[in-house]
Tab-separated table of C-alpha atoms (C1' of nucleotides) in Angstrom:
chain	number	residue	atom	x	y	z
A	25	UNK	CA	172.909	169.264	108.634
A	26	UNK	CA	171.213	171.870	106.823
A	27	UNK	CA	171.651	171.657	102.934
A	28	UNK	CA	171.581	174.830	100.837
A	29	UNK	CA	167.764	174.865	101.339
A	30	UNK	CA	167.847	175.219	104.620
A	31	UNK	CA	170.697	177.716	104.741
A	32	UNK	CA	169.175	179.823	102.478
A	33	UNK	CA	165.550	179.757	104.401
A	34	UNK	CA	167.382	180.996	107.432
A	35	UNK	CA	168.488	183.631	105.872
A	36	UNK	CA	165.381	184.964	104.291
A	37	UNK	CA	164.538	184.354	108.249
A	38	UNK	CA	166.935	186.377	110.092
A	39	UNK	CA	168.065	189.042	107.497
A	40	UNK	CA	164.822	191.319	108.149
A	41	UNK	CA	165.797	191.331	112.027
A	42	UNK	CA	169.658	191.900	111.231
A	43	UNK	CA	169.625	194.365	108.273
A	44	UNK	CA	169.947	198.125	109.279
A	45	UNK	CA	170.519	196.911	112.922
A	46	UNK	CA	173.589	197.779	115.008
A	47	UNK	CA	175.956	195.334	116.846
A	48	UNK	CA	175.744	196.436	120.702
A	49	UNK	CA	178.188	193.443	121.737
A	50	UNK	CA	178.876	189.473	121.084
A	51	UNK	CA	178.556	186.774	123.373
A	52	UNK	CA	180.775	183.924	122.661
A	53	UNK	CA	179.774	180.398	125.469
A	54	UNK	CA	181.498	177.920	123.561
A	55	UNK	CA	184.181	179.151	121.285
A	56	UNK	CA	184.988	175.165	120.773
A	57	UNK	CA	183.537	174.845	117.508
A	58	UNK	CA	184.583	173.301	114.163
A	59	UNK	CA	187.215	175.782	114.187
A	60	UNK	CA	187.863	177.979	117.407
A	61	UNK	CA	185.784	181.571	117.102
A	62	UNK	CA	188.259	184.077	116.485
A	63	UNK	CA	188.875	186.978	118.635
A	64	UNK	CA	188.452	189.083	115.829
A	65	UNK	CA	184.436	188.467	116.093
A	66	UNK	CA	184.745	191.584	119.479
A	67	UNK	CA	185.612	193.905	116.551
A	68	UNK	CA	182.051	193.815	114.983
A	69	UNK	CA	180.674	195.122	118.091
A	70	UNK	CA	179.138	199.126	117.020
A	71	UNK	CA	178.670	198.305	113.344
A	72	UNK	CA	176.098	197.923	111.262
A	73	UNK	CA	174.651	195.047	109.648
A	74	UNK	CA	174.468	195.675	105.685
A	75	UNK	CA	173.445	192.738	104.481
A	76	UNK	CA	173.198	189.194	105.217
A	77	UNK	CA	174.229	186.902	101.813
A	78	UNK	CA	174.760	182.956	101.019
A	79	UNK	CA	177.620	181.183	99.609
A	80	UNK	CA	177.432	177.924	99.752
A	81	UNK	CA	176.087	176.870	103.080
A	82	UNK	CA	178.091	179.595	104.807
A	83	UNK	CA	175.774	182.718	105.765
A	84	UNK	CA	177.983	186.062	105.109
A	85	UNK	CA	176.990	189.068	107.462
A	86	UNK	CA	177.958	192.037	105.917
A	87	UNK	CA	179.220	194.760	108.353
A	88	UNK	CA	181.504	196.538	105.981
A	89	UNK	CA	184.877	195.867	107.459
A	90	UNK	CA	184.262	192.440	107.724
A	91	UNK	CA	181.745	189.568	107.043
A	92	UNK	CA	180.903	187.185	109.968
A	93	UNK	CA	181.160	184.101	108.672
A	94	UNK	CA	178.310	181.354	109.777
A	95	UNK	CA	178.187	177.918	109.190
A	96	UNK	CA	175.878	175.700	110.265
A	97	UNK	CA	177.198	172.185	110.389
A	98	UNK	CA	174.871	169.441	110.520
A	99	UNK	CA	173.078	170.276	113.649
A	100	UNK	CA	173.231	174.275	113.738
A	101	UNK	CA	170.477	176.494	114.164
A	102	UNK	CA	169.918	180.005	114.483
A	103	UNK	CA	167.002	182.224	115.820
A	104	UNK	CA	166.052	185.513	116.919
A	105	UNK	CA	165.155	185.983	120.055
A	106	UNK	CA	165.110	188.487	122.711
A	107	UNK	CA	168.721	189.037	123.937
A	108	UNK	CA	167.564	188.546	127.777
A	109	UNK	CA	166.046	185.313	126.977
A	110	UNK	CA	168.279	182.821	129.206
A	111	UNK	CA	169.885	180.353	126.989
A	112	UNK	CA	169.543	177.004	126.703
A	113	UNK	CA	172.006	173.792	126.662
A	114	UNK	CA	174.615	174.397	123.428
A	115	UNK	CA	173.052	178.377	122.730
A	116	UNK	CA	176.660	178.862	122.171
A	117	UNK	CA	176.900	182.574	120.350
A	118	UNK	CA	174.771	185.709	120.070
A	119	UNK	CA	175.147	189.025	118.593
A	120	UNK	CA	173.271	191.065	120.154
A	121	UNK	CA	171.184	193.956	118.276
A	122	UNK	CA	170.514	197.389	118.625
A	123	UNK	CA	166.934	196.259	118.661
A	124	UNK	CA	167.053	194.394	122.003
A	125	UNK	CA	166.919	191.198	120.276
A	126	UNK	CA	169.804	188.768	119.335
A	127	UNK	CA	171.324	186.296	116.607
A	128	UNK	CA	171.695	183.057	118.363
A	129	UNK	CA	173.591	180.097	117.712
A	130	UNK	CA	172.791	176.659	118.843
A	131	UNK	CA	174.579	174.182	117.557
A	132	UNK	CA	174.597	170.236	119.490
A	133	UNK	CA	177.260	168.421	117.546
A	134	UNK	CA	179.524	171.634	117.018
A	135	UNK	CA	180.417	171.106	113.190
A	136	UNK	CA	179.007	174.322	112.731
A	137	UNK	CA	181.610	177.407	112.381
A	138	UNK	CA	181.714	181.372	113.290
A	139	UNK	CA	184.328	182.875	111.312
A	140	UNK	CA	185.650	186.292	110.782
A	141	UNK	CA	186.784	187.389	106.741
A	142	UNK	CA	188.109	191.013	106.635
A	143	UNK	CA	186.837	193.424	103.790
A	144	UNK	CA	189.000	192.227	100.376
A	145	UNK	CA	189.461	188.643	102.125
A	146	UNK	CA	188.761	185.344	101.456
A	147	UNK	CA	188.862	182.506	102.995
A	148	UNK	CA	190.218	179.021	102.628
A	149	UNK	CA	187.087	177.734	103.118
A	150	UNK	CA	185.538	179.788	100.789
A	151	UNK	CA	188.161	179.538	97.918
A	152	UNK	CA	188.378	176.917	94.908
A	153	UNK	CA	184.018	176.362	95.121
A	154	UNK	CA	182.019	175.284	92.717
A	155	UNK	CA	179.161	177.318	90.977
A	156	UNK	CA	175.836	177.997	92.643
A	157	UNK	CA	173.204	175.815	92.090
A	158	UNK	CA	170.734	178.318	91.260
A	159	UNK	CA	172.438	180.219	89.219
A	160	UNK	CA	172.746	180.405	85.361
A	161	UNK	CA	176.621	179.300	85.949
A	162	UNK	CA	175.774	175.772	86.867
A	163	UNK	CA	174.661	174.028	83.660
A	164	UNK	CA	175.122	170.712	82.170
A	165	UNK	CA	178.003	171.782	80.146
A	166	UNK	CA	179.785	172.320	83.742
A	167	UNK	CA	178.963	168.690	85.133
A	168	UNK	CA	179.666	167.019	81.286
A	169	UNK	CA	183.335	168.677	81.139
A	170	UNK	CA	184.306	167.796	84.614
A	171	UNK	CA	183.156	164.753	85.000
A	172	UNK	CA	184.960	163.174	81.864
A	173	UNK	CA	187.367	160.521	83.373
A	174	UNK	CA	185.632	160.578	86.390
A	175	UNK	CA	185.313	157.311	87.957
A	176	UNK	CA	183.719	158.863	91.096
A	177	UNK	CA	180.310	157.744	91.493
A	178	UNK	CA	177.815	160.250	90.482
A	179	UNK	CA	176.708	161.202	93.592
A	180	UNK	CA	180.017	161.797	95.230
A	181	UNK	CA	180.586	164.083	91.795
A	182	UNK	CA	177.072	166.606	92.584
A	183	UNK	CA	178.073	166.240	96.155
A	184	UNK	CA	181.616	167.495	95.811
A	185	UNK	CA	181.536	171.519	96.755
A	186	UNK	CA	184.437	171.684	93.911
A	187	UNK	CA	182.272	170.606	91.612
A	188	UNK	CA	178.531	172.142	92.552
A	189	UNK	CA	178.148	173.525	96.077
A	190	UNK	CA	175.239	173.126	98.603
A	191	UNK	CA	173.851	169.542	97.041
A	192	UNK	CA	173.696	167.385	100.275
A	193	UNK	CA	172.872	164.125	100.998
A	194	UNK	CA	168.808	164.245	100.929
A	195	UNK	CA	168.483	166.196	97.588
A	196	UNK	CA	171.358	164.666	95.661
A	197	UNK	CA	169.219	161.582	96.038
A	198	UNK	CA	166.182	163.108	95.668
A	199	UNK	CA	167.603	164.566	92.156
A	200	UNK	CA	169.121	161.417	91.006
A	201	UNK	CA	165.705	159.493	91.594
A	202	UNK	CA	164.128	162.733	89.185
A	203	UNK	CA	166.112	162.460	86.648
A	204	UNK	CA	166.369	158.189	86.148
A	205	UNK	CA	170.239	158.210	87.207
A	206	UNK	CA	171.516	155.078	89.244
A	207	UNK	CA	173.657	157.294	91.899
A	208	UNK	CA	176.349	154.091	91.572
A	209	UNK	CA	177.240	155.296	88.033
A	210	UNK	CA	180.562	156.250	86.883
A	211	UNK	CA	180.190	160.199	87.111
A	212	UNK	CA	182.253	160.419	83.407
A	213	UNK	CA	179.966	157.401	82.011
A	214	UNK	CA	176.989	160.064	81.684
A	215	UNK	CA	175.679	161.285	78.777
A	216	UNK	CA	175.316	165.506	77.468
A	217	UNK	CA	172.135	164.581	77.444
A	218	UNK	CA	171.760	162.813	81.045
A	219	UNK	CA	173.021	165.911	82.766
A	220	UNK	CA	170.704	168.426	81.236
A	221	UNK	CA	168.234	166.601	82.749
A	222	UNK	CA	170.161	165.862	85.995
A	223	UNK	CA	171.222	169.599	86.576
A	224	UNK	CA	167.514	171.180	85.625
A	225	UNK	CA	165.912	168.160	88.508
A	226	UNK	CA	168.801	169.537	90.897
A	227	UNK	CA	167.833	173.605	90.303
A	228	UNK	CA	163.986	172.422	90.745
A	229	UNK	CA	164.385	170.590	94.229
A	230	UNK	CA	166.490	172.882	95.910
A	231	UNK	CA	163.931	175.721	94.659
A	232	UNK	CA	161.221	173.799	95.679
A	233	UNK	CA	162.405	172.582	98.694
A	234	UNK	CA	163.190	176.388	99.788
A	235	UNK	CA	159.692	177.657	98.973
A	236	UNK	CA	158.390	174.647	101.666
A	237	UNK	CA	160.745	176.153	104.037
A	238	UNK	CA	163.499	173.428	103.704
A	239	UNK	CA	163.081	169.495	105.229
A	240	UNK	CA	163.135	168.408	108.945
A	241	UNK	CA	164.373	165.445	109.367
A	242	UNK	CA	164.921	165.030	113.106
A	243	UNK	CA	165.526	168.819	114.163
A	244	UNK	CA	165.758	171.449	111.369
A	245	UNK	CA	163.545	174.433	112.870
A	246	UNK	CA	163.351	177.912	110.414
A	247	UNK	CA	164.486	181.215	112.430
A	248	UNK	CA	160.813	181.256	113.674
A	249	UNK	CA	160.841	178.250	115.186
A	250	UNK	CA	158.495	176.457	113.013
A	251	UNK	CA	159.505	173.435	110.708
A	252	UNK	CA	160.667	172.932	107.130
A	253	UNK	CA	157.557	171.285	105.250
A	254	UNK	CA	160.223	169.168	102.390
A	255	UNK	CA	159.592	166.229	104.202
A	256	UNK	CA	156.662	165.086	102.835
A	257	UNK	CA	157.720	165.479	99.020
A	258	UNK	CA	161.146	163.161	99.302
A	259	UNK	CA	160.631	160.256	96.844
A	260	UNK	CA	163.550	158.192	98.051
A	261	UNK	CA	165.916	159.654	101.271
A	262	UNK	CA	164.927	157.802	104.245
A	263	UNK	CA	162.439	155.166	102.235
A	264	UNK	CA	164.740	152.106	101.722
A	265	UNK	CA	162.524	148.933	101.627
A	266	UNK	CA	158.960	151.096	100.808
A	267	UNK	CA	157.266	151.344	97.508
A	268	UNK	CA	158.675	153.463	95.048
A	269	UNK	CA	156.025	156.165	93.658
A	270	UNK	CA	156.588	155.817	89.770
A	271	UNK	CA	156.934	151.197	89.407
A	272	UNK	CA	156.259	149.020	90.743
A	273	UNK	CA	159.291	148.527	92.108
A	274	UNK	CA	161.306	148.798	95.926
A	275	UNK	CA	163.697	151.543	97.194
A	276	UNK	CA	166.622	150.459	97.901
A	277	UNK	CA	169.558	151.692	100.006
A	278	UNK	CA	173.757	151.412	99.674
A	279	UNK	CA	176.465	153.444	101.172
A	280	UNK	CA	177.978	155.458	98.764
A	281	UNK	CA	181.363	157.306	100.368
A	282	UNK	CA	180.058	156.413	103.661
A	283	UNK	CA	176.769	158.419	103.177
A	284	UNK	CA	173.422	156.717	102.920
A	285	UNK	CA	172.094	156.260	99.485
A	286	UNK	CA	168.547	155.651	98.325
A	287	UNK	CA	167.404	155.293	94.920
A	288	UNK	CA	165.120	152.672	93.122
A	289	UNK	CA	166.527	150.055	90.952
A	290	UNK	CA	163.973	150.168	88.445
A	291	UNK	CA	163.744	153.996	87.883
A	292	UNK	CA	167.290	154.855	88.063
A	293	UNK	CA	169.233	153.136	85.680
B	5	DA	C1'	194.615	164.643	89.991
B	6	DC	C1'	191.907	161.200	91.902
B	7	DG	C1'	189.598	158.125	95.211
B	8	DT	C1'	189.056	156.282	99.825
B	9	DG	C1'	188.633	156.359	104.704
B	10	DA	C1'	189.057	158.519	109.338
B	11	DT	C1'	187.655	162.299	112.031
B	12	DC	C1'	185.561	166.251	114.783
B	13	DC	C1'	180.877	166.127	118.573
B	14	DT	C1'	176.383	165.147	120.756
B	15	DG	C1'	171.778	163.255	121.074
B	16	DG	C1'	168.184	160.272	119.777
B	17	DA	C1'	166.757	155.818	118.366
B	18	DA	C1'	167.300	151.061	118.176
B	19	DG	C1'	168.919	146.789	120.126
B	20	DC	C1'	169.682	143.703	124.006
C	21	DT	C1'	164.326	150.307	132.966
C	22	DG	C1'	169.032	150.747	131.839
C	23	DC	C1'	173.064	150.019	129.280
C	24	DT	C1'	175.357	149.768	124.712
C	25	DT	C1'	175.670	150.483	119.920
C	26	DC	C1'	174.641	152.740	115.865
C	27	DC	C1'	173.460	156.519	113.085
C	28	DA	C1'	172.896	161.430	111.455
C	29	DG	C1'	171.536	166.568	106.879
C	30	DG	C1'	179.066	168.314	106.502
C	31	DA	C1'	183.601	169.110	105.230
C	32	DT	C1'	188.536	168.582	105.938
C	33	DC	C1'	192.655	166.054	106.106
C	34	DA	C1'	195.930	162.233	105.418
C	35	DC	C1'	197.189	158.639	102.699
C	36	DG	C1'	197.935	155.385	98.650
DNA sequence: ACGTGATCCTGGAAGC
DNA sequence: TGCTTCCAGGATCACG
């Protein structure tokens, strides 16, 4: 699924056709999704869209009396499209605009999520997270203390949404190859030192993979339509066996907590 | 508190 | 070509 990257370039997508724009109604398909859509959602139908914010990988629609609560799982996607355009196989939610046009949700493997948090709320799911990435909160002093006594291999620590939220599987490895750190390692075996470098290689690829409009891997599309452009900058996720760009060394790959892991033997240490 | 593994669902790719 | 198996960018829950 989408990392924070891609969660966040969706949103610089669609917030320019939501903001300002009134709800007219809410079309709910397929209200099977990670969890059930709540009837609730009917009630945003004749406000007004305020804002549209990120936490995590959840988008936040501000309508005043509540947020609508996206998520998009690992196959989600969202575009804006004319609300009479006939949808297509999984198009499972729109909110239709004042505009004419609609928010619309596609979303194969249904992990994604529509929620509904009421003004002065919060949510389960959005209790007890960790910092944002790319934000001045998240600094190696934050990974050093709570990682001491951490057995937890590294990666499982940066991937852990108590810990950091929105580091996924492509650009945790991609951050661990940047900053020389075997993703195996014992996450309270690393040095003060270790995770300045680790959380500064973490803030640049997440920024850098949102200015290239996130990575498509099989089927990430931006609200336009067009692909993320990430891709071709990933030193390690998806390279197992190739040439790694800094030795002369291979990429290799392990499962760490059943996710694929790439990283190069030589480099990362 | 911590660490591990199963699980939700579908589609595309790889293997036979 | 067609059938089967495996794998995927996430996050929660149950269990030891």
């Amino acid at each position: 699924m989408p990392e924070l990257p891609e969660v966040e370039v969706s949103r610089l997508g669609i917030s320019p056709h939501l903001v300002g724009q009134t709800i007219s109604s809410v079309v709910v398909r397929q209200p099977k999704l990670r969890w059930p859509i709540p009837d609730e959602l009917k009630l945003a139908e004749g406000y007004t869209i305020k804002a549209v914010h990120r936490r995590a990988k959840y988008l936040l629609i501000d309508i005043g009396i509540a947020q609508i609560v996206l998520h998009l799982g690992m196959s989600g996607k969202l575009r804006v499209v004319p609300a009479t355009l006939e949808p297509i196989k999984h198009d499972h939610l729109d909110i239709v605009l004042s505009s004419g046009k609609c928010l619309r949700f596609n979303d194969a493997r249904r992990f994604g999520a529509c929620l509904w948090q009421p003004q002065g709320e919060v949510l389960p799911q959005l209790q007890n997270l960790g910092p944002e990435p790319l934000t001045e909160a998240f600094t190696a002093q934050h990974l050093y203390t709570l990682s001491r006594g951490r057995k937890t291999p590294v990666k499982s620590f940066i991937m852990d949404n108590d810990v950091v939220v929105g580091v996924g599987n492509i650009y945790a490895n991609e951050a661990l190859f940047m900053a020389n750190i075997d993703p195996r390692r014992a996450a309270g075996r690393i040095s003060f030192q270790r995770y300045q470098k680790l959380t500064k290689e973490i803030k640049d690829v997440l920024a850098s993979a949102i200015q290239q409009g996130g990575t498509t891997l099989k089927d990430f599309i931006q609200s336009d339509g067009s692909p993320g452009y990430f891709r071709q900058h990933l030193r390690v996720y998806g390279r197992a066996g190739k040439a790694c760009e800094q030795c002369e060394g291979t990429i290799n790959s392990v499962v760490i907590g059943q996710r694929n892991t790439f990283f190069c033997p030589r480099c990362q240490r």
